[in-house]
Tab-separated table of C-alpha atoms and ligand atoms in Angstrom:
chain	number	residue	atom	x	y	z
B	1	UNK	CA	-82.965	165.377	73.299
B	2	UNK	CA	-85.034	168.520	72.212
B	3	UNK	CA	-83.102	170.188	69.490
B	4	UNK	CA	-82.274	173.859	70.261
B	5	UNK	CA	-83.453	176.386	67.594
B	6	UNK	CA	-81.169	179.570	67.420
B	7	UNK	CA	-82.555	183.058	66.705
B	8	UNK	CA	-81.068	186.267	65.168
B	9	UNK	CA	-82.248	189.575	67.005
B	10	UNK	CA	-82.172	191.911	64.349
B	11	UNK	CA	-85.015	194.421	65.308
B	12	UNK	CA	-83.098	197.550	64.923
B	13	UNK	CA	-81.331	196.426	61.736
B	14	UNK	CA	-84.664	195.791	60.157
B	15	UNK	CA	-85.868	199.173	61.278
B	16	UNK	CA	-82.856	201.143	60.172
B	17	UNK	CA	-81.568	199.336	56.948
B	18	UNK	CA	-84.106	197.022	55.293
B	19	UNK	CA	-81.842	196.145	52.252
B	20	UNK	CA	-79.052	194.637	54.429
B	21	UNK	CA	-81.802	193.034	56.689
B	22	UNK	CA	-83.376	191.415	53.709
B	23	UNK	CA	-80.232	190.240	52.331
B	24	UNK	CA	-79.047	188.796	55.865
B	25	UNK	CA	-82.401	186.896	56.075
B	26	UNK	CA	-82.249	185.711	52.497
B	27	UNK	CA	-78.876	184.193	53.265
B	28	UNK	CA	-80.207	182.691	56.508
B	29	UNK	CA	-82.906	181.036	54.582
B	30	UNK	CA	-80.647	179.869	51.969
B	31	UNK	CA	-78.365	178.126	54.470
B	32	UNK	CA	-81.467	176.457	56.109
B	33	UNK	CA	-83.136	175.339	52.669
B	34	UNK	CA	-80.182	173.858	51.077
B	35	UNK	CA	-77.638	170.957	51.712
B	36	UNK	CA	-74.552	172.613	52.696
B	37	UNK	CA	-71.476	170.449	51.579
B	38	UNK	CA	-68.686	173.139	51.737
B	39	UNK	CA	-66.089	171.297	53.814
B	40	UNK	CA	-64.638	174.588	55.368
B	41	UNK	CA	-68.235	176.006	56.515
B	42	UNK	CA	-69.992	175.739	59.945
B	43	UNK	CA	-73.142	177.037	61.644
B	44	UNK	CA	-72.250	178.813	64.819
B	45	UNK	CA	-74.290	178.649	68.041
B	46	UNK	CA	-76.576	181.293	69.505
B	47	UNK	CA	-73.737	182.193	72.074
B	48	UNK	CA	-71.064	182.911	69.224
B	49	UNK	CA	-73.476	184.762	67.137
B	50	UNK	CA	-74.329	186.989	70.288
B	51	UNK	CA	-70.692	187.578	71.200
B	52	UNK	CA	-69.962	188.771	67.682
B	53	UNK	CA	-72.588	191.433	67.759
B	54	UNK	CA	-71.176	193.191	70.918
B	55	UNK	CA	-69.411	196.385	71.938
B	56	UNK	CA	-65.837	195.166	72.118
B	57	UNK	CA	-65.978	195.843	68.317
B	58	UNK	CA	-65.732	199.674	69.155
B	59	UNK	CA	-62.308	199.317	71.093
B	60	UNK	CA	-58.576	199.625	69.978
B	61	UNK	CA	-56.313	197.288	71.716
B	62	UNK	CA	-53.038	197.148	70.024
B	63	UNK	CA	-50.746	194.886	72.189
B	64	UNK	CA	-51.509	192.029	74.379
B	65	UNK	CA	-53.268	191.568	77.719
B	66	UNK	CA	-51.524	193.819	80.303
B	67	UNK	CA	-49.403	195.629	77.465
B	68	UNK	CA	-51.650	197.694	75.498
B	69	UNK	CA	-50.947	200.948	73.318
B	70	UNK	CA	-54.390	202.340	74.355
B	71	UNK	CA	-56.266	202.888	77.747
B	72	UNK	CA	-59.413	201.393	78.736
B	73	UNK	CA	-58.484	197.768	78.031
B	74	UNK	CA	-59.371	196.120	81.421
B	75	UNK	CA	-62.238	194.151	80.075
B	76	UNK	CA	-60.736	193.388	76.725
B	77	UNK	CA	-57.835	191.821	78.565
B	78	UNK	CA	-60.329	189.543	80.441
B	79	UNK	CA	-61.863	188.599	77.053
B	80	UNK	CA	-58.435	188.070	75.305
B	81	UNK	CA	-57.000	186.142	78.205
B	82	UNK	CA	-59.841	183.760	78.440
B	83	UNK	CA	-59.591	182.980	74.664
B	84	UNK	CA	-55.821	182.433	75.193
B	85	UNK	CA	-56.299	180.231	78.138
B	86	UNK	CA	-59.215	178.116	76.501
B	87	UNK	CA	-57.355	177.643	73.275
B	88	UNK	CA	-54.368	176.390	75.263
B	89	UNK	CA	-56.358	174.118	77.229
B	90	UNK	CA	-58.292	172.749	74.353
B	91	UNK	CA	-55.369	171.771	72.201
B	92	UNK	CA	-52.725	171.370	74.911
B	93	UNK	CA	-50.542	174.292	73.585
B	94	UNK	CA	-48.025	175.948	75.652
B	95	UNK	CA	-48.598	179.300	74.107
B	96	UNK	CA	-51.587	180.647	71.874
B	97	UNK	CA	-52.109	184.202	70.028
B	98	UNK	CA	-55.726	184.610	69.350
B	99	UNK	CA	-55.324	187.819	67.298
B	100	UNK	CA	-54.940	186.672	63.763
B	101	UNK	CA	-57.689	187.979	61.632
B	102	UNK	CA	-57.850	184.919	59.443
B	103	UNK	CA	-55.988	181.720	58.197
B	104	UNK	CA	-53.790	183.518	55.524
B	105	UNK	CA	-52.592	186.130	57.981
B	106	UNK	CA	-52.048	183.525	60.586
B	107	UNK	CA	-49.871	181.482	58.236
B	108	UNK	CA	-48.007	184.642	57.305
B	109	UNK	CA	-47.291	185.676	60.738
B	110	UNK	CA	-45.852	182.035	61.466
B	111	UNK	CA	-43.647	182.186	58.484
B	112	UNK	CA	-42.463	185.704	59.612
B	113	UNK	CA	-41.670	184.384	62.957
B	114	UNK	CA	-39.728	181.249	61.916
B	115	UNK	CA	-38.209	182.171	58.529
B	116	UNK	CA	-36.265	184.977	56.810
B	117	UNK	CA	-37.241	186.000	53.443
B	118	UNK	CA	-35.744	183.619	50.878
B	119	UNK	CA	-35.520	180.819	53.091
B	120	UNK	CA	-36.714	177.398	51.667
B	121	UNK	CA	-39.770	175.665	52.954
B	122	UNK	CA	-41.898	172.776	52.083
B	123	UNK	CA	-45.685	172.640	51.722
B	124	UNK	CA	-48.237	170.538	49.725
B	125	UNK	CA	-49.115	171.651	46.378
B	126	UNK	CA	-52.445	173.589	45.940
B	127	UNK	CA	-53.738	171.273	43.285
B	128	UNK	CA	-53.104	168.097	45.393
B	129	UNK	CA	-54.795	169.539	48.469
B	130	UNK	CA	-52.616	172.297	50.004
B	131	UNK	CA	-53.597	176.042	50.457
B	132	UNK	CA	-52.487	179.095	48.434
B	133	UNK	CA	-50.476	180.146	51.618
B	134	UNK	CA	-48.607	176.578	51.497
B	135	UNK	CA	-46.192	178.128	48.925
B	136	UNK	CA	-48.227	178.834	45.685
B	137	UNK	CA	-46.450	181.102	43.237
B	138	UNK	CA	-49.295	183.600	43.022
B	139	UNK	CA	-49.273	183.946	46.802
B	140	UNK	CA	-46.731	185.790	49.231
B	141	UNK	CA	-45.689	182.480	50.370
B	142	UNK	CA	-44.294	181.516	46.897
B	143	UNK	CA	-42.935	184.898	46.292
B	144	UNK	CA	-41.123	185.602	49.590
B	145	UNK	CA	-39.767	182.099	50.120
B	146	UNK	CA	-38.150	179.400	48.174
B	147	UNK	CA	-41.415	177.181	48.289
B	148	UNK	CA	-40.681	173.465	47.547
B	149	UNK	CA	-43.831	171.832	47.025
B	150	UNK	CA	-44.661	168.165	47.821
B	151	UNK	CA	-47.327	165.925	46.330
B	152	UNK	CA	-49.421	162.810	47.237
B	153	UNK	CA	-48.471	159.602	45.725
B	154	UNK	CA	-49.803	159.063	42.233
B	155	UNK	CA	-51.336	155.632	42.705
B	156	UNK	CA	-52.664	155.858	46.330
B	157	UNK	CA	-53.324	159.647	46.160
B	158	UNK	CA	-52.219	159.638	49.705
B	159	UNK	CA	-49.202	161.253	51.500
B	160	UNK	CA	-45.999	159.173	50.930
B	161	UNK	CA	-43.904	160.038	54.112
B	162	UNK	CA	-40.750	158.299	52.550
B	163	UNK	CA	-40.910	160.366	49.408
B	164	UNK	CA	-41.454	163.626	51.513
B	165	UNK	CA	-38.474	162.638	53.641
B	166	UNK	CA	-36.284	162.022	50.622
B	167	UNK	CA	-37.572	165.446	49.221
B	168	UNK	CA	-36.835	167.101	52.475
B	169	UNK	CA	-33.190	165.615	52.757
B	170	UNK	CA	-32.526	167.092	49.355
B	171	UNK	CA	-34.208	170.501	49.812
B	172	UNK	CA	-33.018	171.132	53.418
B	173	UNK	CA	-36.020	173.210	54.121
B	174	UNK	CA	-35.937	175.665	57.327
B	175	UNK	CA	-39.451	174.709	57.827
B	176	UNK	CA	-41.858	171.931	56.659
B	177	UNK	CA	-45.818	172.553	56.839
B	178	UNK	CA	-48.291	169.799	57.026
B	179	UNK	CA	-52.063	170.161	57.205
B	180	UNK	CA	-54.355	170.918	54.145
B	181	UNK	CA	-57.435	172.146	52.657
B	182	UNK	CA	-58.496	169.282	50.547
B	183	UNK	CA	-56.995	166.059	52.003
B	184	UNK	CA	-59.424	163.415	52.799
B	185	UNK	CA	-57.117	161.253	54.786
B	186	UNK	CA	-55.681	161.121	58.303
B	187	UNK	CA	-52.260	162.880	58.523
B	188	UNK	CA	-49.376	161.114	60.337
B	189	UNK	CA	-48.029	164.236	62.282
B	190	UNK	CA	-45.575	162.021	64.094
B	191	UNK	CA	-44.061	161.173	60.855
B	192	UNK	CA	-43.765	164.949	60.124
B	193	UNK	CA	-41.998	165.429	63.431
B	194	UNK	CA	-39.680	162.692	62.753
B	195	UNK	CA	-38.784	164.068	59.164
B	196	UNK	CA	-38.253	167.643	60.522
B	197	UNK	CA	-35.967	166.385	63.455
B	198	UNK	CA	-33.964	164.682	60.866
B	199	UNK	CA	-33.505	167.460	58.521
B	200	UNK	CA	-33.346	170.157	61.178
B	201	UNK	CA	-36.786	171.938	59.975
B	202	UNK	CA	-39.193	173.843	61.956
B	203	UNK	CA	-42.201	171.569	62.189
B	204	UNK	CA	-45.378	173.273	61.750
B	205	UNK	CA	-48.924	172.646	60.690
B	206	UNK	CA	-52.007	174.428	59.385
B	207	UNK	CA	-54.785	172.428	60.950
B	208	UNK	CA	-57.793	174.979	59.796
B	209	UNK	CA	-59.764	172.026	58.292
B	210	UNK	CA	-59.355	169.368	61.019
B	211	UNK	CA	-59.050	171.583	63.989
B	212	UNK	CA	-62.382	170.550	65.495
B	213	UNK	CA	-61.554	167.001	64.978
B	214	UNK	CA	-58.065	167.445	66.609
B	215	UNK	CA	-59.739	169.123	69.663
B	216	UNK	CA	-62.294	166.302	69.911
B	217	UNK	CA	-59.538	163.551	69.818
B	218	UNK	CA	-61.086	162.210	66.499
B	219	UNK	CA	-57.970	163.007	64.566
B	220	UNK	CA	-54.281	162.986	65.951
B	221	UNK	CA	-53.538	166.501	67.632
B	222	UNK	CA	-50.132	167.818	66.557
B	223	UNK	CA	-50.070	171.000	68.780
B	224	UNK	CA	-48.400	169.647	71.698
B	225	UNK	CA	-45.390	168.343	69.950
B	226	UNK	CA	-45.244	170.753	66.892
B	227	UNK	CA	-43.172	174.021	66.996
B	228	UNK	CA	-46.138	175.863	65.883
B	229	UNK	CA	-49.708	175.254	64.512
B	230	UNK	CA	-52.255	177.673	62.862
B	231	UNK	CA	-55.938	177.130	62.512
B	232	UNK	CA	-58.823	179.155	61.386
B	233	UNK	CA	-61.614	179.292	63.923
B	234	UNK	CA	-64.647	179.098	61.640
B	235	UNK	CA	-64.339	175.695	60.194
B	236	UNK	CA	-64.547	172.487	62.176
B	237	UNK	CA	-63.919	174.443	65.386
B	238	UNK	CA	-67.496	176.028	64.983
B	239	UNK	CA	-66.492	179.598	65.875
B	240	UNK	CA	-66.329	183.027	64.226
B	241	UNK	CA	-64.283	183.725	60.985
B	242	UNK	CA	-60.757	184.221	62.324
B	243	UNK	CA	-57.645	182.338	63.376
B	244	UNK	CA	-55.192	181.508	66.116
B	245	UNK	CA	-51.588	180.427	66.298
B	246	UNK	CA	-50.503	177.936	68.802
B	247	UNK	CA	-46.505	177.398	69.403
B	248	UNK	CA	-44.096	176.149	71.902
B	249	UNK	CA	-43.131	178.649	74.549
B	250	UNK	CA	-39.783	179.054	72.816
B	251	UNK	CA	-41.264	180.536	69.852
B	252	UNK	CA	-43.927	182.612	71.676
B	253	UNK	CA	-42.269	185.933	71.512
B	254	UNK	CA	-41.274	185.545	68.037
B	255	UNK	CA	-45.120	184.559	67.094
B	256	UNK	CA	-46.539	187.528	69.242
B	257	UNK	CA	-44.226	190.047	67.533
B	258	UNK	CA	-44.875	188.747	64.107
B	259	UNK	CA	-48.530	189.146	64.593
B	260	UNK	CA	-48.401	192.546	66.193
B	261	UNK	CA	-46.531	194.902	65.344
B	262	UNK	CA	-45.221	192.825	62.578
B	263	UNK	CA	-48.359	192.524	60.553
B	264	UNK	CA	-51.465	193.457	62.124
B	265	UNK	CA	-52.949	196.485	64.027
B	266	UNK	CA	-55.745	196.387	66.487
B	267	UNK	CA	-57.219	193.041	67.285
B	268	UNK	CA	-61.090	192.479	66.582
B	269	UNK	CA	-62.042	191.795	70.334
B	270	UNK	CA	-65.888	191.065	69.652
B	271	UNK	CA	-64.394	188.251	67.288
B	272	UNK	CA	-62.008	187.186	70.104
B	273	UNK	CA	-64.916	187.194	72.557
B	274	UNK	CA	-66.817	184.842	70.111
B	275	UNK	CA	-63.450	182.676	69.680
B	276	UNK	CA	-63.439	182.162	73.457
B	277	UNK	CA	-67.122	180.962	73.658
B	278	UNK	CA	-66.383	178.429	70.665
B	279	UNK	CA	-63.431	177.109	72.534
B	280	UNK	CA	-65.602	176.563	75.675
B	281	UNK	CA	-68.171	174.931	73.526
B	282	UNK	CA	-65.465	172.585	71.883
B	283	UNK	CA	-64.705	171.416	75.498
B	284	UNK	CA	-68.205	169.964	76.061
B	285	UNK	CA	-68.864	166.262	75.537
B	286	UNK	CA	-71.509	167.108	72.899
B	287	UNK	CA	-68.824	168.577	70.604
B	288	UNK	CA	-66.782	165.406	70.833
B	289	UNK	CA	-69.881	163.498	70.048
B	290	UNK	CA	-70.505	165.684	66.970
B	291	UNK	CA	-67.145	165.354	65.730
B	292	UNK	CA	-67.310	161.601	65.851
B	293	UNK	CA	-70.632	161.734	63.689
B	294	UNK	CA	-69.088	164.119	61.389
B	295	UNK	CA	-66.530	161.325	60.270
B	296	UNK	CA	-69.122	158.616	60.596
B	297	UNK	CA	-71.341	160.766	58.203
B	298	UNK	CA	-68.517	161.372	56.045
B	299	UNK	CA	-67.632	157.606	55.538
B	300	UNK	CA	-71.379	156.998	55.089
B	301	UNK	CA	-71.695	159.631	52.213
B	302	UNK	CA	-68.455	158.365	50.783
B	303	UNK	CA	-69.826	154.741	50.435
B	304	UNK	CA	-73.295	156.043	49.170
B	305	UNK	CA	-71.366	158.219	46.306
B	306	UNK	CA	-68.800	155.227	45.486
B	307	UNK	CA	-71.649	152.673	45.252
B	308	UNK	CA	-73.382	154.904	42.660
B	309	UNK	CA	-70.405	154.993	40.555
B	310	UNK	CA	-68.625	158.195	41.663
B	311	UNK	CA	-64.717	157.757	41.935
B	312	UNK	CA	-63.352	159.365	45.138
B	313	UNK	CA	-59.827	160.492	45.434
B	314	UNK	CA	-58.061	157.686	47.553
B	315	UNK	CA	-61.150	155.680	47.485
B	316	UNK	CA	-62.715	157.261	50.463
B	317	UNK	CA	-62.229	159.282	53.412
B	318	UNK	CA	-60.891	159.390	57.180
B	319	UNK	CA	-62.072	162.884	58.100
B	320	UNK	CA	-64.807	165.475	57.448
B	321	UNK	CA	-64.491	165.697	53.655
B	322	UNK	CA	-64.036	163.782	50.374
B	323	UNK	CA	-63.159	164.676	46.763
B	324	UNK	CA	-65.185	163.320	43.711
B	325	UNK	CA	-63.530	162.994	40.505
B	326	UNK	CA	-66.752	164.034	38.628
B	327	UNK	CA	-64.852	164.368	35.284
B	328	UNK	CA	-63.965	160.752	35.135
B	329	UNK	CA	-67.171	159.468	36.706
B	330	UNK	CA	-69.791	161.456	35.270
B	331	UNK	CA	-67.932	163.473	32.373
B	332	UNK	CA	-68.565	166.857	33.515
B	333	UNK	CA	-66.214	169.246	34.797
B	334	UNK	CA	-65.955	170.292	38.595
B	335	UNK	CA	-67.304	173.964	37.628
B	336	UNK	CA	-70.380	172.578	35.944
B	337	UNK	CA	-71.003	170.014	38.604
B	338	UNK	CA	-70.713	172.937	41.218
B	339	UNK	CA	-73.289	174.832	39.210
B	340	UNK	CA	-75.861	171.980	38.644
B	341	UNK	CA	-75.686	171.262	42.335
B	342	UNK	CA	-76.265	174.757	43.292
B	343	UNK	CA	-79.226	174.880	40.955
B	344	UNK	CA	-80.632	172.099	43.084
B	345	UNK	CA	-79.883	173.897	46.340
B	346	UNK	CA	-76.801	171.810	47.150
B	347	UNK	CA	-73.658	173.582	47.839
B	348	UNK	CA	-70.182	172.417	47.349
B	349	UNK	CA	-67.085	173.740	45.657
B	350	UNK	CA	-65.021	172.819	42.645
B	351	UNK	CA	-61.739	171.329	43.380
B	352	UNK	CA	-58.662	170.090	41.739
B	353	UNK	CA	-57.748	166.345	42.367
B	354	UNK	CA	-54.259	165.012	42.448
B	355	UNK	CA	-52.652	164.904	39.137
B	356	UNK	CA	-55.469	167.070	37.845
B	357	UNK	CA	-54.989	167.745	33.994
B	358	UNK	CA	-57.661	170.663	34.148
B	359	UNK	CA	-57.252	174.037	35.971
B	360	UNK	CA	-58.194	175.158	39.263
B	361	UNK	CA	-60.831	177.472	37.807
B	362	UNK	CA	-62.606	174.434	35.906
B	363	UNK	CA	-61.013	171.395	37.482
B	364	UNK	CA	-61.963	167.637	37.434
B	365	UNK	CA	-63.277	167.452	40.999
B	366	UNK	CA	-65.747	168.866	43.637
B	367	UNK	CA	-64.937	168.793	47.381
B	368	UNK	CA	-67.668	167.651	49.734
B	369	UNK	CA	-67.813	167.776	53.619
B	370	UNK	CA	-70.183	166.609	56.309
B	371	UNK	CA	-69.629	169.354	59.203
B	372	UNK	CA	-72.755	171.423	58.631
B	373	UNK	CA	-75.043	168.487	57.898
B	374	UNK	CA	-74.022	166.990	61.172
B	375	UNK	CA	-74.743	170.121	63.069
B	376	UNK	CA	-78.270	170.044	61.682
B	377	UNK	CA	-78.524	166.532	63.256
B	378	UNK	CA	-78.141	164.411	60.228
B	379	UNK	CA	-76.817	160.753	60.705
B	380	UNK	CA	-75.616	158.056	58.510
B	381	UNK	CA	-79.068	156.988	57.056
B	382	UNK	CA	-79.632	160.611	55.839
B	383	UNK	CA	-76.266	160.463	54.124
B	384	UNK	CA	-77.851	157.822	51.791
B	385	UNK	CA	-80.527	160.247	50.780
B	386	UNK	CA	-77.834	163.401	50.384
B	387	UNK	CA	-75.833	160.892	48.188
B	388	UNK	CA	-78.994	160.215	45.963
B	389	UNK	CA	-79.703	164.072	45.687
B	390	UNK	CA	-75.938	164.656	44.745
B	391	UNK	CA	-75.879	162.014	42.063
B	392	UNK	CA	-79.490	162.964	40.720
B	393	UNK	CA	-78.139	166.518	40.358
B	394	UNK	CA	-75.094	165.390	38.457
B	395	UNK	CA	-76.884	162.993	36.216
B	396	UNK	CA	-79.237	165.809	35.226
B	397	UNK	CA	-76.733	168.691	35.149
B	398	UNK	CA	-77.968	169.991	31.927
B	399	UNK	CA	-81.657	169.872	32.789
B	400	UNK	CA	-82.738	172.932	34.715
B	401	UNK	CA	-86.381	172.007	35.155
B	402	UNK	CA	-85.240	168.655	36.798
B	403	UNK	CA	-82.767	170.703	38.934
B	404	UNK	CA	-85.466	173.146	40.092
B	405	UNK	CA	-87.672	170.176	41.087
B	406	UNK	CA	-84.998	168.556	42.981
B	407	UNK	CA	-84.214	171.908	44.749
B	408	UNK	CA	-88.005	171.772	46.215
B	409	UNK	CA	-87.122	168.236	47.269
B	410	UNK	CA	-83.936	169.205	48.917
B	411	UNK	CA	-85.654	172.023	50.725
B	412	UNK	CA	-88.347	169.674	52.010
B	413	UNK	CA	-85.541	167.297	53.411
B	414	UNK	CA	-83.622	170.072	55.063
B	415	UNK	CA	-86.876	171.330	56.864
B	416	UNK	CA	-86.620	168.325	59.176
B	417	UNK	CA	-83.213	169.677	60.264
B	418	UNK	CA	-83.903	173.206	61.371
B	419	UNK	CA	-81.147	175.224	63.077
B	420	UNK	CA	-81.722	178.946	62.999
B	421	UNK	CA	-85.353	180.192	63.382
P	1	DSN	N1	-61.136	178.677	51.671
P	1	DSN	C1	-60.700	177.610	52.672
P	1	DSN	C2	-61.382	176.426	52.205
P	1	DSN	O1	-62.499	176.259	51.725
P	1	DSN	O2	-60.780	175.317	52.484
P	1	DSN	C3	-59.193	177.478	52.826
P	1	DSN	O3	-58.891	178.759	53.251
């Protein structure tokens, strides 16, 4: 199949504001010349890009389809209704709210809808793979609520459902959140449903990282049987920056009221149009094939890295990401590893690993993901080469001239996988 190349139409921007034009083009060139391993990033299609740059951005539309606080929303209603119906179909949801501006406000609205201030809830610790909004003390979620944090098992570095159940029986939370930002293994959502039913907690998930895999049937999809599920739309869903909340019909009114007027004002309807486009794309067979390949590539890259002596958290991956313990394997910190890789045109993020003795600012690990490389058309054999580039950069972390040489090799390698013209 001939590979599609996508184009950015920026003639007016170039004419009107060359500084922003130059920075945008430089960023596009950086994306194309580098190996993008940030597990939460994507490359959106031409149709998503085009929908983003459209006139619904001009419109105020507080409210929901058919019930707006401003006139002139006939076509905004069409856009938002299409986004809602497609999200419901894609995930098997009874209800969807497509207005959340991003992942953190989506989680905030979900908590507002299902808890009172001071209530107890359970979420995974940030350092073990959770998100700030899963109950960290520097975040509203750890300040407005009594957040009881669970961890992964010390030995296996995987979820221990019996331990979580025991903790839930003691804490008696109003809500238990699963879904993570740095957990390389499959999540047993059915086990969470059982725990929640046993302790009488709302069963919710933040599937931002794995949403595309859930939609494609490559990871268990919790949406049909969870009370509420949030996801960003710009990670493995391959849409614009934003988020949605899906829930059972019985929570629909509370969720909608929590988003507007509880938290947000006018929706970003150009973004909602782009979300609708991405949901349509995610229903296509090519999307499912891509999602399967993401996991195959992730496993291949994990094998390549482990056979080069890198320790991976939990010794592997079931999804789109892995965590490498560079401190133990290569005696460099996650921060220094991220910097060395960046100098070689390889982009990842420093990340804590379970039981990290170092700080989140300079942790022991890096997080590596395969969604973007897979969008560019790479397969398992290419992961061998990517693995070699990563290990070479880590082994030469203090040698800038070697890293610069490597950057040219990386750019040459990437030029075989174009995406945007
Ligand atoms: N910042 C996102 C990530 O990289 O996983 C989570 O919100």
